[in-house]
PDB file of C-alpha atoms in Angstrom:
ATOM      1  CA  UNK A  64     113.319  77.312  88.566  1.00  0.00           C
ATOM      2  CA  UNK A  65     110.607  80.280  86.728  1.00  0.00           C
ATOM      3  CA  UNK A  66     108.330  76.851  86.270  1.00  0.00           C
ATOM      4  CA  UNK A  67     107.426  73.607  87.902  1.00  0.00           C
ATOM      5  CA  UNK A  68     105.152  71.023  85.565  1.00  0.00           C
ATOM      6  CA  UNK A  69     104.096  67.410  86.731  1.00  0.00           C
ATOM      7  CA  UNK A  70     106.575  65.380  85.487  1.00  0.00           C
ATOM      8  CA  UNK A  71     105.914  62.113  83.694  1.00  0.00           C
ATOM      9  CA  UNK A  72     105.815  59.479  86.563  1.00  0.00           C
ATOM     10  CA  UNK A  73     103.509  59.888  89.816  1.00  0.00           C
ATOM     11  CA  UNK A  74     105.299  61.859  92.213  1.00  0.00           C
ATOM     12  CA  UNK A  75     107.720  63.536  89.863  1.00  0.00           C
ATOM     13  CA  UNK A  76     107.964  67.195  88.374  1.00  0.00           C
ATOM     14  CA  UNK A  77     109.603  68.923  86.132  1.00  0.00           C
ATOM     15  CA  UNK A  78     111.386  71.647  86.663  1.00  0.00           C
ATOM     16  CA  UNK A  79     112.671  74.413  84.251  1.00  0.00           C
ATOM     17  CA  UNK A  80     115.270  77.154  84.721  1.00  0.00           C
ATOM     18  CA  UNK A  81     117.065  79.619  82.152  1.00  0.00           C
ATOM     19  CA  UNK A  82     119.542  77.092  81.524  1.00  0.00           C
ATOM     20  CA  UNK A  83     117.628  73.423  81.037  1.00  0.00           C
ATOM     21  CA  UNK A  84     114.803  71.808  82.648  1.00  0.00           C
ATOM     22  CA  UNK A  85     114.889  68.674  85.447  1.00  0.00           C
ATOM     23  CA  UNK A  86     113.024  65.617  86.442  1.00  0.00           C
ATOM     24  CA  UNK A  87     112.273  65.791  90.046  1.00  0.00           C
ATOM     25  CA  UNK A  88     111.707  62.696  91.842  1.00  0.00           C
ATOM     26  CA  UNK A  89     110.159  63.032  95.197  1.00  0.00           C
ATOM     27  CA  UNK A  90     112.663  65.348  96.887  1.00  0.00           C
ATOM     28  CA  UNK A  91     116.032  64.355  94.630  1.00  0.00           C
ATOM     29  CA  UNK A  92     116.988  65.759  91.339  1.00  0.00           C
ATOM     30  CA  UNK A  93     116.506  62.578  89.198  1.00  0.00           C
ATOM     31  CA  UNK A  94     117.972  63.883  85.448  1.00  0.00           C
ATOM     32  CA  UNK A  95     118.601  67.322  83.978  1.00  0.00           C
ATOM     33  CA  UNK A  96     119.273  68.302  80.604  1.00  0.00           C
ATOM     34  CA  UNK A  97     121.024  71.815  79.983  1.00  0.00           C
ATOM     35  CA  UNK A  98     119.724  73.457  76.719  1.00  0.00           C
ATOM     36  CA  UNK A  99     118.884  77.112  76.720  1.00  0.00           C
ATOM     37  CA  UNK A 100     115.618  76.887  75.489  1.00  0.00           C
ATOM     38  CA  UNK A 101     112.541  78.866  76.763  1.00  0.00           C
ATOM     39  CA  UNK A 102     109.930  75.968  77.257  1.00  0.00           C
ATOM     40  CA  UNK A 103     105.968  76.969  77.126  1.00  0.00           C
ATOM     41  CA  UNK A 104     104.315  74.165  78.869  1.00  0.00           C
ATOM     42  CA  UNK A 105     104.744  70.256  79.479  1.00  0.00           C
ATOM     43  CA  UNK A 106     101.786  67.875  79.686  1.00  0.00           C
ATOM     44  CA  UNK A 107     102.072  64.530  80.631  1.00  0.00           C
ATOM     45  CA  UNK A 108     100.177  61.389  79.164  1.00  0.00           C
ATOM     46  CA  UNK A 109      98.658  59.544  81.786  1.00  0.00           C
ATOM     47  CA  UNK A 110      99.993  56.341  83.042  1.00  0.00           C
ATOM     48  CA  UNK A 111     102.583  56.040  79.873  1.00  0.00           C
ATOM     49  CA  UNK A 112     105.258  57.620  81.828  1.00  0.00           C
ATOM     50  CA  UNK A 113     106.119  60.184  79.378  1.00  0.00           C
ATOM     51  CA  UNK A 114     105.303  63.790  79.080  1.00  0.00           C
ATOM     52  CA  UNK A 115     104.986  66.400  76.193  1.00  0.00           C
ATOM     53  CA  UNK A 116     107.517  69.549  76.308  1.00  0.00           C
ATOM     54  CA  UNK A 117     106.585  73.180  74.374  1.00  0.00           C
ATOM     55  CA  UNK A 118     109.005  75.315  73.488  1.00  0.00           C
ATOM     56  CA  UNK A 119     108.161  79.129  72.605  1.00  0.00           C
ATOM     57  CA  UNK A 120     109.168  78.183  69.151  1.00  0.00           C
ATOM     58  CA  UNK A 121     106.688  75.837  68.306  1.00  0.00           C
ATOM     59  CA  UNK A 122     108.938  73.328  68.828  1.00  0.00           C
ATOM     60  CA  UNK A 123     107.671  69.761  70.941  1.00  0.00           C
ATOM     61  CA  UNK A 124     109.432  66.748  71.838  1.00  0.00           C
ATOM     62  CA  UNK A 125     108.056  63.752  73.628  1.00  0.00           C
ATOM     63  CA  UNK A 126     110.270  62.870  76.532  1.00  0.00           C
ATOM     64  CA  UNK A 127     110.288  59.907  78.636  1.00  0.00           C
ATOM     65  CA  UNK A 128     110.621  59.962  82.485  1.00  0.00           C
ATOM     66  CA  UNK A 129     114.345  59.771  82.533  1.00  0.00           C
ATOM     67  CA  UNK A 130     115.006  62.434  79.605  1.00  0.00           C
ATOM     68  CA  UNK A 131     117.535  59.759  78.234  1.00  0.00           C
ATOM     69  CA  UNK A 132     114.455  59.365  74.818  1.00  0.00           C
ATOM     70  CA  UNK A 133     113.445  62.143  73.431  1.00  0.00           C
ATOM     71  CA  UNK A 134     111.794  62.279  70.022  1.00  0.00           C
ATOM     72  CA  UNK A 135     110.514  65.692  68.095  1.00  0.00           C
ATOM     73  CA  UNK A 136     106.784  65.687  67.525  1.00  0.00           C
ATOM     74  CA  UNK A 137     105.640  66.065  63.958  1.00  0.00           C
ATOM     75  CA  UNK A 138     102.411  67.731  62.897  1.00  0.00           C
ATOM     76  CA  UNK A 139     101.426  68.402  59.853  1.00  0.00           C
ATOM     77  CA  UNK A 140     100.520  71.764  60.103  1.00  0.00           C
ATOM     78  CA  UNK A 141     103.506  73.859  61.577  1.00  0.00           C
ATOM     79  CA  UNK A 142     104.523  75.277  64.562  1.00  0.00           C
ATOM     80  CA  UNK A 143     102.313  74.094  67.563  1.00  0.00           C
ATOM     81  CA  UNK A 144     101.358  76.759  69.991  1.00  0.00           C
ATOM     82  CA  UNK A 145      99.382  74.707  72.597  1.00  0.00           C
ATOM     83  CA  UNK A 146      98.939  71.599  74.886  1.00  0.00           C
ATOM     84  CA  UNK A 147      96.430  69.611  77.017  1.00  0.00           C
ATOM     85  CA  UNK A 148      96.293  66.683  78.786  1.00  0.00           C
ATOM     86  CA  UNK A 149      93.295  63.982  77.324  1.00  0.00           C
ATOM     87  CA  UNK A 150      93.578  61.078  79.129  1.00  0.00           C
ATOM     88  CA  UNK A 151      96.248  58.593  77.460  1.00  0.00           C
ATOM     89  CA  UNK A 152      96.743  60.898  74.849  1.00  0.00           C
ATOM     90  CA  UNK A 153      97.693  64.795  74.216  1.00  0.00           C
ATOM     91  CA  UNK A 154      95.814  67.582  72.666  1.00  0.00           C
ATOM     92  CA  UNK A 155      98.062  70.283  70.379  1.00  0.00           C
ATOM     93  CA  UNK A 156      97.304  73.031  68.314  1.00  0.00           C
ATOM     94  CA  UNK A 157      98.689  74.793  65.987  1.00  0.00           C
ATOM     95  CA  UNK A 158      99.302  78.305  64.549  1.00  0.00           C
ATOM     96  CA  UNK A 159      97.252  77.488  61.590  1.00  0.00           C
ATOM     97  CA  UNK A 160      94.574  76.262  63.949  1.00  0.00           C
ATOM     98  CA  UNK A 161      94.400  72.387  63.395  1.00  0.00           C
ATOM     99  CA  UNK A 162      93.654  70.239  66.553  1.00  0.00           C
ATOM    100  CA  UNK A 163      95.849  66.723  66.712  1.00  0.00           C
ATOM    101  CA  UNK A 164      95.649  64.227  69.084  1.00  0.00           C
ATOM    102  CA  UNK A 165      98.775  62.679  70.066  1.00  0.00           C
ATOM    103  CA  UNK A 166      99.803  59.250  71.498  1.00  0.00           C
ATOM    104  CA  UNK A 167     102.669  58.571  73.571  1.00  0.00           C
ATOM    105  CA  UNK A 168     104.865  56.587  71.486  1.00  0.00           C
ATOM    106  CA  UNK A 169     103.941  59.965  69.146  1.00  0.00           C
ATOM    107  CA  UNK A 170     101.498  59.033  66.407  1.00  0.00           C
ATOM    108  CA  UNK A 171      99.140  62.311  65.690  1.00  0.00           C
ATOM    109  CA  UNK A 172      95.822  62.265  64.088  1.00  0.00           C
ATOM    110  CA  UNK A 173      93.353  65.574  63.564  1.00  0.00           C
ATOM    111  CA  UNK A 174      91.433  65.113  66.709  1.00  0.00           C
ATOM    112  CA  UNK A 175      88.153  66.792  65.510  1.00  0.00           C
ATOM    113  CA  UNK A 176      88.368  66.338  61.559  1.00  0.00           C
ATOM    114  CA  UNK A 177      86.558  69.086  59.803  1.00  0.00           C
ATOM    115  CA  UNK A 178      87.087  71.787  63.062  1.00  0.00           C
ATOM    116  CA  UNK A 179      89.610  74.201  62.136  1.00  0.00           C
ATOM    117  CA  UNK A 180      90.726  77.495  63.998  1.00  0.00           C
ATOM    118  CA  UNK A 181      91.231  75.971  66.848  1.00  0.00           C
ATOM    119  CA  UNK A 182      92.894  78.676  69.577  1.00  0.00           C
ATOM    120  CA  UNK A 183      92.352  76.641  72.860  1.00  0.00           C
ATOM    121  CA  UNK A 184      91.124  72.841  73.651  1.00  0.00           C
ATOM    122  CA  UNK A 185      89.917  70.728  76.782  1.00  0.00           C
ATOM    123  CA  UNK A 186      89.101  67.429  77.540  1.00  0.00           C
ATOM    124  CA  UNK A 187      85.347  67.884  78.228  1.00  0.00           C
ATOM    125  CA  UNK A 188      84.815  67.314  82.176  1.00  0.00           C
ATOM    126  CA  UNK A 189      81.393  65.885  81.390  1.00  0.00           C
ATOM    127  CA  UNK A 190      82.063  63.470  78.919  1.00  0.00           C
ATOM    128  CA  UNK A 191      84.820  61.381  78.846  1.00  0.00           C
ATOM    129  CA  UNK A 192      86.855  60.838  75.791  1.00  0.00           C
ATOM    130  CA  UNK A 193      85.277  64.127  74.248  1.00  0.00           C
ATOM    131  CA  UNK A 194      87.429  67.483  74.037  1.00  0.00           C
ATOM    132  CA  UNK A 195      85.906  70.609  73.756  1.00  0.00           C
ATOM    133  CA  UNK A 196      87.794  72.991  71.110  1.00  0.00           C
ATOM    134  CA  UNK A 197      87.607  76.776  71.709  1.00  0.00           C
ATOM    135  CA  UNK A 198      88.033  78.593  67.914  1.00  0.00           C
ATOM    136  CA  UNK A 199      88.035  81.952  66.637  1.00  0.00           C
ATOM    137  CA  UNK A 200      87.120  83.717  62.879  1.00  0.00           C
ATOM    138  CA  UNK A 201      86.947  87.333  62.604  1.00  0.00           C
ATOM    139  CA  UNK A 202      84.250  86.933  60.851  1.00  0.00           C
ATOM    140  CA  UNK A 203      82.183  85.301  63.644  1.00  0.00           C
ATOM    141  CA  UNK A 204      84.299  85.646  66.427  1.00  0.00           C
ATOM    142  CA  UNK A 205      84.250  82.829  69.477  1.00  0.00           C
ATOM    143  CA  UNK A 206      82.665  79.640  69.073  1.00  0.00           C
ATOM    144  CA  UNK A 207      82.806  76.049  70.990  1.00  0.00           C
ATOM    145  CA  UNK A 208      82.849  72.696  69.081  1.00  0.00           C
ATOM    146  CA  UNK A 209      82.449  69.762  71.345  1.00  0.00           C
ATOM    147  CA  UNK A 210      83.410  65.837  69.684  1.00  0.00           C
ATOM    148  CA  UNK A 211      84.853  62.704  70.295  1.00  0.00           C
ATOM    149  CA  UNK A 212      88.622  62.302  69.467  1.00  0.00           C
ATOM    150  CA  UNK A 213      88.798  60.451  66.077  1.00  0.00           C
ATOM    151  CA  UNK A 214      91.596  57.536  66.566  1.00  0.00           C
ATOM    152  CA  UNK A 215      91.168  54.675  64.042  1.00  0.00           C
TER     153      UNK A 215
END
């Protein structure tokens, strides 16, 4: 494998290779799909047993911890060029810099409504249920926007 994520249960990991990506299961190869597709990152959502998978492509799919459900995930705003673990839900941006939380079952919402730019995001370590989102303007350069997640 070039990569080795947690996988979507405690315990488990996912692997990926050149030619597909595996669930890991302790020390046994659980499930493994072959698709030649060059994945970017893979989050999981805590205690939903489920994880979010990146492709290089923008592409994401929510997959559950057997890989037997997989459904695409649908923003909005294009291709989605990150992911971050926020408690029960995920954090993804996109190329045209909007910030969406995501739920397992794969509802997303603009996580920080009015914050756009977005190149990087973080659950905040201080306070919980916040997310800190890193964006960037050529006109201004860096800046940091902390907030709650809107979910309603």
């Amino acid at each position: 494998p070039y990569a080795i994520y947690p996988g979507p249960r405690d315990g488990s990991a996912i692997a990926c290779g050149r030619a597909g990506y595996a669930v890991l299961s302790g020390s046994a190869l659980a499930y493994i799909v072959v698709e030649q597709v060059a994945i970017r990152a893979i989050v999981r959502f805590a205690q939903a047993q489920r994880a979010c998978v990146l492709t290089d492509g923008g592409d994401a799919w929510i997959v559950d911890a057997s890989l037997a459900r997989v459904a695409r995930l649908r923003v909005p705003e294009g291709a989605i060029v990150g992911l971050a673990t926020a408690g029960e839900r995920v954090l993804a941006w996109t190329y045209d810099g909007e910030l969406f939380a995501v739920a397992p079952d794969g509802a997303a919402r603009l996580a920080l409504p009015g914050v756009r730019d977005v190149v990087l995001a973080t659950p905040d370590p201080v306070r919980h249920g916040d997310v800190i989102a890193v964006t960037w303007r050529p006109e201004s350069g860096v800046a940091t926007t902390r907030g709650r997640i809107a979910w309603s």
